[in-house]
Each structure stands twice: as C-alpha cells, then as structure tokens.
Tab-separated table of C-alpha atoms in Angstrom:
chain	number	residue	atom	x	y	z
F	1	UNK	CA	-83.169	47.477	39.586
F	2	UNK	CA	-85.663	50.431	39.407
F	3	UNK	CA	-86.086	53.298	37.563
F	4	UNK	CA	-86.817	56.308	40.394
F	5	UNK	CA	-86.096	59.795	41.064
F	6	UNK	CA	-85.355	61.015	44.370
F	7	UNK	CA	-86.207	65.000	45.003
F	8	UNK	CA	-84.487	66.540	47.890
F	9	UNK	CA	-86.105	69.771	48.947
F	10	UNK	CA	-85.334	72.402	50.993
F	11	UNK	CA	-84.670	76.201	51.382
F	12	UNK	CA	-80.852	77.074	50.543
F	13	UNK	CA	-78.537	76.542	53.009
F	14	UNK	CA	-80.452	73.648	54.498
F	15	UNK	CA	-77.719	70.525	53.270
F	16	UNK	CA	-79.044	69.462	49.860
F	17	UNK	CA	-75.624	69.226	48.420
F	18	UNK	CA	-74.061	68.142	51.566
F	19	UNK	CA	-76.307	65.420	52.238
F	20	UNK	CA	-76.002	64.093	48.223
F	21	UNK	CA	-71.655	64.131	48.862
F	22	UNK	CA	-72.454	62.171	51.942
F	23	UNK	CA	-74.995	60.043	49.950
F	24	UNK	CA	-72.466	59.422	47.287
F	25	UNK	CA	-69.702	58.879	49.901
F	26	UNK	CA	-70.918	56.341	51.607
F	27	UNK	CA	-71.288	54.396	48.087
F	28	UNK	CA	-68.281	54.545	47.315
F	29	UNK	CA	-66.967	53.413	51.004
F	30	UNK	CA	-69.147	50.746	50.946
F	31	UNK	CA	-68.200	49.426	47.710
F	32	UNK	CA	-70.755	49.968	45.126
F	33	UNK	CA	-69.596	50.751	41.933
F	34	UNK	CA	-72.258	53.188	39.820
F	35	UNK	CA	-71.521	55.454	37.231
F	36	UNK	CA	-72.035	59.059	38.639
F	37	UNK	CA	-73.445	61.842	36.211
F	38	UNK	CA	-73.404	65.706	37.198
F	39	UNK	CA	-75.341	68.631	35.969
F	40	UNK	CA	-76.835	71.528	37.030
F	41	UNK	CA	-79.818	74.044	36.453
F	42	UNK	CA	-78.848	77.683	35.823
F	43	UNK	CA	-81.019	80.754	35.806
F	44	UNK	CA	-79.183	81.869	32.339
F	45	UNK	CA	-79.910	78.599	30.690
F	46	UNK	CA	-83.392	78.418	31.788
F	47	UNK	CA	-84.984	79.091	28.538
F	48	UNK	CA	-82.261	76.843	26.359
F	49	UNK	CA	-83.861	73.516	25.259
F	50	UNK	CA	-81.562	70.840	26.931
F	51	UNK	CA	-79.041	72.739	29.178
F	52	UNK	CA	-78.959	70.996	32.285
F	53	UNK	CA	-78.695	67.787	30.108
F	54	UNK	CA	-75.973	68.678	27.533
F	55	UNK	CA	-74.080	70.106	30.830
F	56	UNK	CA	-74.050	66.136	31.861
F	57	UNK	CA	-73.361	64.618	29.086
F	58	UNK	CA	-70.453	66.890	27.999
F	59	UNK	CA	-69.217	66.659	31.839
F	60	UNK	CA	-69.400	62.773	31.701
F	61	UNK	CA	-67.262	62.580	27.926
F	62	UNK	CA	-64.856	65.343	29.476
F	63	UNK	CA	-65.777	67.694	26.850
F	64	UNK	CA	-63.953	71.186	27.599
F	65	UNK	CA	-65.368	74.495	26.161
F	66	UNK	CA	-63.355	75.944	23.276
F	67	UNK	CA	-61.902	72.110	22.259
F	68	UNK	CA	-62.197	71.787	18.078
F	69	UNK	CA	-65.002	70.061	17.184
F	70	UNK	CA	-63.261	66.995	15.981
F	71	UNK	CA	-62.288	66.973	19.313
F	72	UNK	CA	-65.345	66.795	20.904
F	73	UNK	CA	-66.810	64.465	18.496
F	74	UNK	CA	-64.169	62.120	19.093
F	75	UNK	CA	-64.640	61.872	23.087
F	76	UNK	CA	-68.019	61.975	22.648
F	77	UNK	CA	-67.778	58.905	20.394
F	78	UNK	CA	-65.386	57.105	22.762
F	79	UNK	CA	-68.089	57.423	25.584
F	80	UNK	CA	-70.939	55.808	23.371
F	81	UNK	CA	-69.570	53.946	20.502
F	82	UNK	CA	-68.795	50.716	23.225
F	83	UNK	CA	-71.780	50.076	24.691
F	84	UNK	CA	-73.177	49.480	21.587
F	85	UNK	CA	-72.318	46.599	18.792
F	86	UNK	CA	-70.040	46.893	16.711
F	87	UNK	CA	-71.656	48.104	13.130
F	88	UNK	CA	-70.202	44.729	11.408
F	89	UNK	CA	-72.007	42.485	13.737
F	90	UNK	CA	-75.414	44.001	13.121
F	91	UNK	CA	-78.101	42.121	11.988
F	92	UNK	CA	-79.334	44.086	8.478
F	93	UNK	CA	-83.049	44.539	10.542
F	94	UNK	CA	-81.035	46.378	13.553
F	95	UNK	CA	-80.590	48.874	11.245
F	96	UNK	CA	-82.670	51.742	11.383
F	97	UNK	CA	-84.854	52.911	8.277
F	98	UNK	CA	-82.568	55.515	6.586
F	99	UNK	CA	-79.047	52.921	6.965
F	100	UNK	CA	-77.804	54.195	10.303
F	101	UNK	CA	-76.867	51.311	12.799
F	102	UNK	CA	-77.895	51.827	16.353
F	103	UNK	CA	-74.810	53.482	17.304
F	104	UNK	CA	-74.756	56.159	14.804
F	105	UNK	CA	-77.983	57.144	16.077
F	106	UNK	CA	-77.531	57.377	19.140
F	107	UNK	CA	-74.207	59.016	18.604
F	108	UNK	CA	-75.159	61.658	16.275
F	109	UNK	CA	-78.411	62.387	17.939
F	110	UNK	CA	-76.267	62.963	21.479
F	111	UNK	CA	-74.527	65.395	19.628
F	112	UNK	CA	-77.580	67.227	18.620
F	113	UNK	CA	-78.580	67.277	22.668
F	114	UNK	CA	-74.925	68.036	23.890
F	115	UNK	CA	-73.496	70.645	21.273
F	116	UNK	CA	-71.397	69.150	19.225
F	117	UNK	CA	-72.925	68.576	15.577
F	118	UNK	CA	-71.754	65.481	13.828
F	119	UNK	CA	-72.665	66.431	9.500
F	120	UNK	CA	-75.681	64.579	8.395
F	121	UNK	CA	-74.824	63.694	5.099
F	122	UNK	CA	-74.551	59.822	5.502
F	123	UNK	CA	-77.097	60.203	8.350
F	124	UNK	CA	-80.790	60.758	6.679
F	125	UNK	CA	-82.292	60.366	9.319
F	126	UNK	CA	-80.488	63.110	11.137
F	127	UNK	CA	-80.746	65.465	7.626
F	128	UNK	CA	-84.683	64.540	8.161
F	129	UNK	CA	-85.169	65.316	11.759
F	130	UNK	CA	-82.663	69.108	11.399
F	131	UNK	CA	-85.798	70.488	9.439
F	132	UNK	CA	-88.225	69.318	11.777
F	133	UNK	CA	-87.936	70.208	15.577
F	134	UNK	CA	-90.592	67.807	16.814
F	135	UNK	CA	-89.319	64.810	14.832
F	136	UNK	CA	-85.733	65.947	16.131
F	137	UNK	CA	-87.226	66.477	19.674
F	138	UNK	CA	-88.067	62.504	19.181
F	139	UNK	CA	-85.264	61.441	18.140
F	140	UNK	CA	-83.288	63.093	20.869
F	141	UNK	CA	-85.548	61.371	23.361
F	142	UNK	CA	-84.702	58.139	22.145
F	143	UNK	CA	-81.248	58.451	21.693
F	144	UNK	CA	-81.018	59.491	25.593
F	145	UNK	CA	-83.057	56.365	26.609
F	146	UNK	CA	-81.244	54.366	24.454
F	147	UNK	CA	-78.011	55.684	26.138
F	148	UNK	CA	-79.344	55.438	29.291
F	149	UNK	CA	-80.018	51.665	29.062
F	150	UNK	CA	-76.801	50.777	27.945
F	151	UNK	CA	-75.016	52.703	30.694
F	152	UNK	CA	-77.025	51.145	33.631
F	153	UNK	CA	-76.603	47.112	31.686
F	154	UNK	CA	-72.611	47.878	32.603
F	155	UNK	CA	-73.546	49.313	36.465
F	156	UNK	CA	-75.802	51.330	38.190
F	157	UNK	CA	-76.413	54.908	37.146
F	158	UNK	CA	-77.024	57.828	39.807
F	159	UNK	CA	-77.819	61.248	37.825
F	160	UNK	CA	-77.153	64.368	40.332
F	161	UNK	CA	-78.967	67.524	39.422
F	162	UNK	CA	-78.215	70.437	41.445
F	163	UNK	CA	-80.490	72.913	41.568
F	164	UNK	CA	-83.193	71.962	39.288
F	165	UNK	CA	-85.666	74.512	40.208
F	166	UNK	CA	-83.515	76.109	37.763
F	167	UNK	CA	-83.309	73.760	35.087
F	168	UNK	CA	-84.690	74.045	31.171
F	169	UNK	CA	-88.193	72.306	30.548
F	170	UNK	CA	-86.550	70.078	28.186
F	171	UNK	CA	-84.359	68.950	30.202
F	172	UNK	CA	-87.024	67.714	32.990
F	173	UNK	CA	-89.310	66.032	29.964
F	174	UNK	CA	-86.366	63.879	28.733
F	175	UNK	CA	-85.670	62.590	32.282
F	176	UNK	CA	-88.875	61.899	33.005
F	177	UNK	CA	-89.316	60.320	29.496
F	178	UNK	CA	-86.127	57.955	30.681
F	179	UNK	CA	-87.243	57.259	34.167
F	180	UNK	CA	-91.065	55.794	33.073
F	181	UNK	CA	-89.407	54.144	29.851
F	182	UNK	CA	-86.677	52.590	32.211
F	183	UNK	CA	-88.937	50.815	34.516
F	184	UNK	CA	-86.169	48.288	35.701
F	185	UNK	CA	-83.408	50.078	35.369
F	186	UNK	CA	-80.458	50.705	37.653
F	187	UNK	CA	-81.012	54.300	37.266
F	188	UNK	CA	-81.135	56.768	40.325
F	189	UNK	CA	-82.084	60.259	39.360
F	190	UNK	CA	-81.106	62.231	42.721
F	191	UNK	CA	-82.562	65.722	42.132
F	192	UNK	CA	-81.843	68.995	44.775
F	193	UNK	CA	-84.040	72.021	44.626
F	194	UNK	CA	-85.989	74.350	46.755
F	195	UNK	CA	-89.147	74.008	46.804
F	196	UNK	CA	-90.688	76.319	44.448
F	197	UNK	CA	-89.385	73.269	42.093
F	198	UNK	CA	-93.212	72.156	42.006
F	199	UNK	CA	-94.682	75.826	40.624
F	200	UNK	CA	-91.890	75.063	38.116
F	201	UNK	CA	-92.224	71.021	36.898
F	202	UNK	CA	-95.582	69.816	37.242
F	203	UNK	CA	-94.543	66.374	36.374
F	204	UNK	CA	-92.454	66.080	39.538
F	205	UNK	CA	-95.624	64.888	41.281
F	206	UNK	CA	-95.331	61.681	38.991
F	207	UNK	CA	-95.417	58.404	41.299
F	208	UNK	CA	-91.982	57.753	39.874
F	209	UNK	CA	-90.834	60.677	42.332
F	210	UNK	CA	-89.877	60.173	45.907
F	211	UNK	CA	-89.485	63.376	47.556
F	212	UNK	CA	-87.249	64.352	50.682
F	213	UNK	CA	-88.158	67.659	52.806
F	214	UNK	CA	-84.760	68.561	55.166
F	215	UNK	CA	-85.681	70.529	57.856
F	216	UNK	CA	-83.483	72.087	59.918
F	217	UNK	CA	-81.564	70.746	63.022
F	218	UNK	CA	-82.017	71.117	66.455
F	219	UNK	CA	-79.509	72.535	68.792
F	220	UNK	CA	-77.995	69.006	69.954
F	221	UNK	CA	-77.918	67.650	66.745
F	222	UNK	CA	-75.863	71.158	65.380
F	223	UNK	CA	-73.060	70.608	67.897
F	224	UNK	CA	-72.834	67.098	66.731
C-alpha cells in the first residue's frame, strides 16, 4: 500500500498509451482486482478548473452529457454514498459543524467538482463555500481525498491520465495533494505526457513521482 505517481514521458507516437494498455491487461491476466479510473487532458479545457478530474469522476459514475440533472445526481450518489457509513449509524461527533454527515459532505462537494450541483438548502457548508472560492477549493480537495481513501479501502485504485500536458492546473494540484495525504493508500496514478509537461506543472518533480522516459525501439525489437 503506497500512493505513487508513475509519469510516462515521450514524444507523440512512441507508445505511451500502448504501454498503459499492456500494464492494465497484465493486471487483469494476473487476476489483480483494481478500480480503474480514466481521464484525458484536453487543450480546449486547460483553463477550466477541475476539467480533467470532473471527466474522471463522471466516467466512473457513468454520467452522460445531456442527462437530466436529477439522473446525474442519482448516479453520483449511487457510486459515492455506499463507501461511507450510514447516516443513522453515525455518532454526533462524526457530523460536520454544518450538520452534514461525511456521506452528504463528500457527495455534495464531489458534485461541485463533477459539474453535478446539489441544492444547498440543507447543507450550510455548501452554501457558505459557494460564496468563498478558497473555501470551495478546500472543501472540494478534502472531499476528493476522502473519496479516494474510501475507494482504495475496497481495492487498489489505478488512475490513468492521458495527455497530462493538456490537463488543468487545479486537477493536477488536487492529485498532488491526494498523493501526499494518502501516503499509505494503494493508489497508483499512471500519467502519460509529452516532455513539455514539466514546464507546465513544476510539482511533478516531487518525490511522489517516478518518471519513465520512453525511447524508440531498435530495429530487432521493432521486427519482433
């Protein structure tokens, strides 16, 4: 159990995606049961906060574009809430100052992350955060860390991020926070990127990141 990022760096066409596919196929063939989460960087969304992580979460929950908001909320609840204790079983000390249970808090703030907003009438924390950008960022980060921790207690988690060099800064910052907060959780972030990723995200030189630079195959290996 160890939270770690492996960064595969190479120019386009060098085999980053294929290597990731073979890694996941190898896990499956060995009978290793993991939760796989996927996201892609997009140059059109680099300036959109949490765009990459929103995509990851929506894919994990099976949320489709164009679905009614009520359906999206139900799908998010169905994936998140079973990971947390039943509200009726919680001790009063487990409740947040706003009266929300951990289940409710994590679900509502992940909804903010995923673009699936919940009404804030019964959650004073959510209501307050919507008027405080720093407070919202803190709550969203806390919710993501709690969710990944709960998810990794079920089975190891592999988060695959394609084209990280086109990711958004807020998503990368949250992923870095999660890696440091969940030091002993079975969480692997497998990121694929072009070499310019380091000029975009300086934090990827952290001790939590193991970099693998792919080089071209020789003639004999290519023939095989």
